[in-house]
PDB file of C-alpha atoms and ligand atoms in Angstrom:
ATOM      1  CA  MET A  12     -19.377  -9.633  11.316  1.00 63.00           C
ATOM      2  CA  ASN A  13     -21.479  -9.316   8.166  1.00 62.00           C
ATOM      3  CA  ARG A  14     -21.058  -6.732   5.388  1.00 63.00           C
ATOM      4  CA  MET A  15     -23.693  -4.360   6.762  1.00 60.00           C
ATOM      5  CA  GLN A  16     -22.139  -4.362  10.207  1.00 61.00           C
ATOM      6  CA  PHE A  17     -18.785  -3.692   8.608  1.00 60.00           C
ATOM      7  CA  LEU A  18     -20.105  -0.795   6.520  1.00 61.00           C
ATOM      8  CA  ARG A  19     -22.001   0.730   9.451  1.00 59.00           C
ATOM      9  CA  GLY A  20     -19.026   0.551  11.768  1.00 60.00           C
ATOM     10  CA  LYS A  21     -16.435   1.010   9.035  1.00 56.00           C
ATOM     11  CA  PHE A  22     -13.845   0.034  11.641  1.00 50.00           C
ATOM     12  CA  ASN A  23     -10.431   0.607  10.113  1.00 49.00           C
ATOM     13  CA  SER A  24     -11.537   0.838   6.480  1.00 48.00           C
ATOM     14  CA  GLU A  25     -10.151   4.389   6.285  1.00 60.00           C
ATOM     15  CA  THR A  26      -6.691   3.171   7.026  1.00 71.00           C
ATOM     16  CA  ALA A  27      -6.694  -0.401   5.688  1.00 91.00           C
ATOM     17  CA  PHE A  28      -4.561  -0.980   2.616  1.00 97.00           C
ATOM     18  CA  ARG A  29      -6.407  -3.272   0.216  1.00 97.00           C
ATOM     19  CA  PRO A  30      -4.461  -5.438  -2.248  1.00 98.00           C
ATOM     20  CA  PRO A  31      -3.434  -3.724  -5.490  1.00 98.00           C
ATOM     21  CA  TRP A  32      -6.109  -3.000  -8.083  1.00 98.00           C
ATOM     22  CA  ALA A  33      -8.876  -3.115  -5.462  1.00 97.00           C
ATOM     23  CA  VAL A  34     -12.133  -1.437  -6.469  1.00 96.00           C
ATOM     24  CA  SER A  35     -13.502   1.398  -4.302  1.00 93.00           C
ATOM     25  CA  GLU A  36     -13.896   0.507  -0.637  1.00 92.00           C
ATOM     26  CA  ILE A  37     -17.694   0.359  -0.725  1.00 91.00           C
ATOM     27  CA  ASP A  38     -17.622  -1.924  -3.781  1.00 94.00           C
ATOM     28  CA  PHE A  39     -14.804  -3.931  -2.297  1.00 95.00           C
ATOM     29  CA  VAL A  40     -16.718  -4.771   0.857  1.00 94.00           C
ATOM     30  CA  ASP A  41     -19.663  -5.713  -1.337  1.00 95.00           C
ATOM     31  CA  MET A  42     -17.749  -7.837  -3.843  1.00 97.00           C
ATOM     32  CA  CYS A  43     -14.987  -9.484  -1.807  1.00 97.00           C
ATOM     33  CA  ASP A  44     -16.053 -12.929  -0.620  1.00 97.00           C
ATOM     34  CA  ARG A  45     -13.230 -13.123   1.939  1.00 97.00           C
ATOM     35  CA  CYS A  46     -12.247 -16.366   0.215  1.00 98.00           C
ATOM     36  CA  GLY A  47      -8.543 -15.801   0.900  1.00 98.00           C
ATOM     37  CA  GLN A  48      -7.414 -16.543  -2.673  1.00 98.00           C
ATOM     38  CA  CYS A  49      -5.406 -13.337  -2.842  1.00 98.00           C
ATOM     39  CA  ILE A  50      -3.827 -14.087   0.519  1.00 98.00           C
ATOM     40  CA  ARG A  51      -2.731 -17.545  -0.630  1.00 98.00           C
ATOM     41  CA  SER A  52      -1.502 -16.325  -4.012  1.00 98.00           C
ATOM     42  CA  CYS A  53       0.890 -13.651  -2.738  1.00 98.00           C
ATOM     43  CA  HIS A  54       4.390 -15.101  -2.968  1.00 98.00           C
ATOM     44  CA  LEU A  55       5.670 -12.361  -0.680  1.00 98.00           C
ATOM     45  CA  LYS A  56       3.034 -13.028   1.980  1.00 98.00           C
ATOM     46  CA  LEU A  57       2.071  -9.365   2.130  1.00 98.00           C
ATOM     47  CA  ILE A  58      -1.670  -9.925   2.289  1.00 98.00           C
ATOM     48  CA  LYS A  59      -3.240 -10.738   5.635  1.00 98.00           C
ATOM     49  CA  SER A  60      -6.758 -11.415   6.754  1.00 98.00           C
ATOM     50  CA  GLY A  61      -7.729  -8.115   8.378  1.00 96.00           C
ATOM     51  CA  THR A  62     -10.816  -6.695  10.058  1.00 94.00           C
ATOM     52  CA  ALA A  63     -13.884  -8.884   9.440  1.00 94.00           C
ATOM     53  CA  GLY A  64     -11.707 -11.208   7.343  1.00 96.00           C
ATOM     54  CA  PHE A  65     -11.219  -8.743   4.494  1.00 97.00           C
ATOM     55  CA  PRO A  66      -7.721  -8.826   2.997  1.00 98.00           C
ATOM     56  CA  GLU A  67      -5.267  -6.094   3.908  1.00 98.00           C
ATOM     57  CA  ILE A  68      -1.710  -5.394   2.848  1.00 98.00           C
ATOM     58  CA  ASP A  69       0.890  -5.443   5.603  1.00 97.00           C
ATOM     59  CA  PHE A  70       4.138  -3.739   4.629  1.00 97.00           C
ATOM     60  CA  SER A  71       6.009  -4.725   7.770  1.00 95.00           C
ATOM     61  CA  ASN A  72       7.816  -7.605   6.064  1.00 91.00           C
ATOM     62  CA  GLY A  73       8.410  -6.131   2.617  1.00 97.00           C
ATOM     63  CA  GLY A  74       6.911  -4.393  -0.378  1.00 98.00           C
ATOM     64  CA  CYS A  75       4.784  -5.354  -3.361  1.00 98.00           C
ATOM     65  CA  ASP A  76       6.435  -6.227  -6.691  1.00 98.00           C
ATOM     66  CA  PHE A  77       3.117  -5.894  -8.547  1.00 98.00           C
ATOM     67  CA  CYS A  78       3.343  -9.459  -9.852  1.00 98.00           C
ATOM     68  CA  GLN A  79      -0.471  -9.413 -10.326  1.00 98.00           C
ATOM     69  CA  ALA A  80      -0.976 -12.896  -8.851  1.00 98.00           C
ATOM     70  CA  CYS A  81      -3.520 -11.612  -6.332  1.00 98.00           C
ATOM     71  CA  VAL A  82      -5.652  -9.833  -8.909  1.00 98.00           C
ATOM     72  CA  GLN A  83      -5.480 -12.754 -11.331  1.00 98.00           C
ATOM     73  CA  ASN A  84      -6.663 -15.171  -8.644  1.00 98.00           C
ATOM     74  CA  CYS A  85      -9.513 -12.994  -7.358  1.00 98.00           C
ATOM     75  CA  PRO A  86     -12.714 -14.843  -8.366  1.00 98.00           C
ATOM     76  CA  THR A  87     -15.092 -11.940  -7.772  1.00 97.00           C
ATOM     77  CA  ASP A  88     -13.461  -8.951  -9.501  1.00 97.00           C
ATOM     78  CA  ALA A  89     -13.031  -7.157  -6.177  1.00 98.00           C
ATOM     79  CA  LEU A  90      -9.478  -6.831  -7.456  1.00 98.00           C
ATOM     80  CA  HIS A  91      -9.938  -5.553 -10.980  1.00 97.00           C
ATOM     81  CA  LEU A  92      -7.109  -5.036 -13.471  1.00 97.00           C
ATOM     82  CA  THR A  93      -7.781  -3.300 -16.778  1.00 96.00           C
ATOM     83  CA  LYS A  94      -5.633  -1.772 -19.508  1.00 96.00           C
ATOM     84  CA  SER A  95      -6.409   1.654 -18.127  1.00 95.00           C
ATOM     85  CA  ASN A  96      -5.475   1.016 -14.496  1.00 95.00           C
ATOM     86  CA  VAL A  97      -2.522  -1.328 -15.015  1.00 96.00           C
ATOM     87  CA  HIS A  98      -0.073   1.439 -14.085  1.00 94.00           C
ATOM     88  CA  GLN A  99      -2.197   2.644 -11.141  1.00 95.00           C
ATOM     89  CA  PRO A 100      -2.457  -0.348  -8.815  1.00 97.00           C
ATOM     90  CA  TRP A 101      -3.407   1.829  -5.864  1.00 96.00           C
ATOM     91  CA  HIS A 102      -3.243   5.359  -4.503  1.00 95.00           C
ATOM     92  CA  LEU A 103      -0.533   4.981  -1.884  1.00 97.00           C
ATOM     93  CA  THR A 104       2.679   6.836  -1.220  1.00 97.00           C
ATOM     94  CA  ALA A 105       5.575   6.703   1.226  1.00 97.00           C
ATOM     95  CA  GLU A 106       5.917   9.412   3.838  1.00 97.00           C
ATOM     96  CA  LEU A 107       8.934  10.264   5.976  1.00 96.00           C
ATOM     97  CA  LYS A 108       8.474  10.688   9.716  1.00 96.00           C
ATOM     98  CA  ASN A 109      10.759  12.842  11.866  1.00 94.00           C
ATOM     99  CA  ASN A 110      13.053  10.148  13.282  1.00 96.00           C
ATOM    100  CA  CYS A 111      15.207   9.423  10.220  1.00 96.00           C
ATOM    101  CA  LEU A 112      18.769   8.546  11.261  1.00 95.00           C
ATOM    102  CA  SER A 113      20.267  10.278   8.253  1.00 93.00           C
ATOM    103  CA  GLU A 114      18.797  13.575   9.356  1.00 89.00           C
ATOM    104  CA  GLN A 115      20.486  13.104  12.740  1.00 89.00           C
ATOM    105  CA  GLY A 116      23.951  12.680  11.255  1.00 87.00           C
ATOM    106  CA  VAL A 117      23.998   8.858  11.120  1.00 92.00           C
ATOM    107  CA  VAL A 118      24.968   7.379   7.764  1.00 91.00           C
ATOM    108  CA  CYS A 119      21.993   5.449   6.423  1.00 95.00           C
ATOM    109  CA  ARG A 120      20.711   5.100   2.886  1.00 95.00           C
ATOM    110  CA  ALA A 121      18.817   1.850   3.181  1.00 97.00           C
ATOM    111  CA  CYS A 122      15.560   3.250   1.857  1.00 98.00           C
ATOM    112  CA  GLY A 123      17.161   4.992  -1.113  1.00 97.00           C
ATOM    113  CA  ASP A 124      19.158   1.911  -2.040  1.00 97.00           C
ATOM    114  CA  ILE A 125      16.080  -0.286  -2.292  1.00 98.00           C
ATOM    115  CA  CYS A 126      13.794   2.173  -4.080  1.00 98.00           C
ATOM    116  CA  GLU A 127      13.575   1.121  -7.739  1.00 97.00           C
ATOM    117  CA  MET A 128      11.632   4.259  -8.601  1.00 97.00           C
ATOM    118  CA  ARG A 129      14.445   6.478  -7.300  1.00 97.00           C
ATOM    119  CA  ALA A 130      11.827   8.377  -5.369  1.00 98.00           C
ATOM    120  CA  ILE A 131      14.158   8.902  -2.404  1.00 97.00           C
ATOM    121  CA  GLN A 132      17.022  11.355  -2.780  1.00 96.00           C
ATOM    122  CA  PHE A 133      19.659  12.484  -0.284  1.00 95.00           C
ATOM    123  CA  LYS A 134      20.865  16.054  -0.007  1.00 94.00           C
ATOM    124  CA  LEU A 135      23.884  17.086   2.075  1.00 90.00           C
ATOM    125  CA  ALA A 136      23.106  19.847   4.536  1.00 88.00           C
ATOM    126  CA  VAL A 137      25.106  21.843   7.080  1.00 84.00           C
ATOM    127  CA  GLY A 138      26.170  20.161  10.314  1.00 80.00           C
ATOM    128  CA  GLY A 139      27.013  16.780   8.780  1.00 77.00           C
ATOM    129  CA  VAL A 140      23.421  15.781   8.305  1.00 86.00           C
ATOM    130  CA  THR A 141      21.863  14.447   5.133  1.00 91.00           C
ATOM    131  CA  LEU A 142      18.314  15.417   4.345  1.00 93.00           C
ATOM    132  CA  VAL A 143      16.066  12.794   2.812  1.00 95.00           C
ATOM    133  CA  GLU A 144      13.746  13.976   0.078  1.00 95.00           C
ATOM    134  CA  MET A 145      10.740  11.870  -0.817  1.00 95.00           C
ATOM    135  CA  ASN A 146       9.461  12.492  -4.327  1.00 95.00           C
ATOM    136  CA  THR A 147       5.852  11.431  -4.046  1.00 93.00           C
ATOM    137  CA  ASP A 148       5.300  11.951  -7.786  1.00 94.00           C
ATOM    138  CA  GLU A 149       7.722   9.099  -8.486  1.00 96.00           C
ATOM    139  CA  CYS A 150       6.703   6.887  -5.571  1.00 97.00           C
ATOM    140  CA  ASN A 151       4.365   4.035  -6.533  1.00 97.00           C
ATOM    141  CA  GLY A 152       3.613   3.063  -2.935  1.00 98.00           C
ATOM    142  CA  CYS A 153       5.276  -0.329  -3.281  1.00 98.00           C
ATOM    143  CA  GLY A 154       6.336  -0.184   0.375  1.00 98.00           C
ATOM    144  CA  GLU A 155       9.804  -1.676  -0.168  1.00 98.00           C
ATOM    145  CA  CYS A 156      11.382   1.125   1.857  1.00 98.00           C
ATOM    146  CA  VAL A 157       9.248   0.509   4.954  1.00 98.00           C
ATOM    147  CA  SER A 158      10.750  -2.686   6.333  1.00 97.00           C
ATOM    148  CA  VAL A 159      14.384  -1.832   5.516  1.00 98.00           C
ATOM    149  CA  CYS A 160      14.343   1.300   7.650  1.00 98.00           C
ATOM    150  CA  PRO A 161      16.011   0.425  10.969  1.00 97.00           C
ATOM    151  CA  VAL A 162      13.960   2.974  12.901  1.00 98.00           C
ATOM    152  CA  GLN A 163      10.556   2.712  11.172  1.00 97.00           C
ATOM    153  CA  ALA A 164      10.865   6.256   9.868  1.00 97.00           C
ATOM    154  CA  ILE A 165       8.792   5.585   6.750  1.00 97.00           C
ATOM    155  CA  GLU A 166       5.106   4.883   6.588  1.00 96.00           C
ATOM    156  CA  ILE A 167       2.729   4.273   3.722  1.00 97.00           C
ATOM    157  CA  LYS A 168      -0.251   6.594   3.415  1.00 96.00           C
ATOM    158  CA  HIS A 169      -3.317   6.844   1.216  1.00 95.00           C
ATOM    159  CA  VAL A 170      -2.956   9.611  -1.362  1.00 91.00           C
ATOM    160  CA  ILE A 171      -6.692   9.371  -1.712  1.00 75.00           C
ATOM    161  CA  ASN A 172      -8.731   7.016   0.385  1.00 62.00           C
ATOM    162  CA  ASN A 173     -10.349   4.031  -1.350  1.00 59.00           C
ATOM    163  CA  ASP A 174     -13.643   5.438  -0.057  1.00 58.00           C
ATOM    164  CA  GLN A 175     -13.221   8.308  -2.473  1.00 60.00           C
ATOM    165  CA  LEU A 176     -12.738   6.161  -5.567  1.00 60.00           C
ATOM    166  CA  GLU A 177     -15.575   6.055  -8.060  1.00 60.00           C
ATOM    167  CA  ARG A 178     -17.984   3.179  -7.716  1.00 56.00           C
ATOM    168  CA  LYS A 179     -17.970   0.527 -10.405  1.00 55.00           C
TER     169      LYS A 179
HETATM  170  S1  LIG B  11       0.782  -7.925  -6.706  1.00 64.46           S
HETATM  171 FE1  LIG B  11       1.957  -9.808  -6.128  1.00 64.46          FE
HETATM  172  S2  LIG B  11       3.359  -9.138  -4.495  1.00 64.46           S
HETATM  173 FE2  LIG B  11       1.769  -7.528  -4.682  1.00 64.46          FE
HETATM  174  S3  LIG B  11       0.192  -8.075  -3.175  1.00 64.46           S
HETATM  175 FE3  LIG B  11      -0.433  -8.990  -5.139  1.00 64.46          FE
HETATM  176  S4  LIG B  11       0.405 -11.108  -5.100  1.00 64.46           S
HETATM  177 FE4  LIG B  11       1.474  -9.908  -3.483  1.00 64.46          FE
HETATM  178  S1  LIG B  12       7.224   3.098  -1.448  1.00 64.46           S
HETATM  179 FE1  LIG B  12       7.897   4.723  -2.821  1.00 64.46          FE
HETATM  180  S2  LIG B  12       9.761   5.536  -1.886  1.00 64.46           S
HETATM  181 FE2  LIG B  12       9.367   3.547  -0.947  1.00 64.46          FE
HETATM  182  S3  LIG B  12      10.561   2.076  -2.191  1.00 64.46           S
HETATM  183 FE3  LIG B  12       8.469   2.131  -3.049  1.00 64.46          FE
HETATM  184  S4  LIG B  12       8.588   3.662  -4.697  1.00 64.46           S
HETATM  185 FE4  LIG B  12      10.389   3.966  -3.368  1.00 64.46          FE
HETATM  186  S1  LIG B  13      16.192   3.909   5.911  1.00 64.46           S
HETATM  187 FE1  LIG B  13      15.121   5.110   7.515  1.00 64.46          FE
HETATM  188  S2  LIG B  13      16.757   5.971   8.805  1.00 64.46           S
HETATM  189 FE2  LIG B  13      17.710   5.267   6.897  1.00 64.46          FE
HETATM  190  S3  LIG B  13      17.744   7.097   5.557  1.00 64.46           S
HETATM  191 FE3  LIG B  13      15.844   5.964   5.085  1.00 64.46          FE
HETATM  192  S4  LIG B  13      14.275   6.876   6.399  1.00 64.46           S
HETATM  193 FE4  LIG B  13      16.268   7.496   7.228  1.00 64.46          FE
END
């Protein structure tokens, strides 16, 4: 599949998670050579070859520690780190689904324990249940909480889609 076919079809570009510090989706598809350097440089093996060979983040085995290896090894600037965006690697956040064990009276704090941003808080409620509160303002979308949840009750979502980012 070439770039034009990809852009016409768009396939899963709305939902694909690009590596951190990716430029807007339309620029990304234009600039990324699908060389696989970012994939090989990720020590956590989070980056996979996705639709049409473009790199995508897969949070199913862990979260990103923002080590910057992928962006530093990108030869085309499709991953682009500057002083102004260093603290905004992407526009992703964690979202709680409705099957959390804690909210059904089972003791579980796995997600809160792993969250370095302390974006996940637990509040006791009536009936022996504990409500989980996700503070999306604190969440940096690292995805660490996704794979530790025993029932896949957390998913990562785009806060804004890469399509909506300004072009370079
Ligand atoms: S910043 Fe580091 S851990 Fe995150 S995707 Fe890039 S290489 Fe992997
Ligand atoms: S994705 Fe958000 S809530 Fe989950 S561990 Fe990372 S910062 Fe915490
Ligand atoms: S790890 Fe999953 S089941 Fe456990 S408290 Fe967090 S969201 Fe709920």
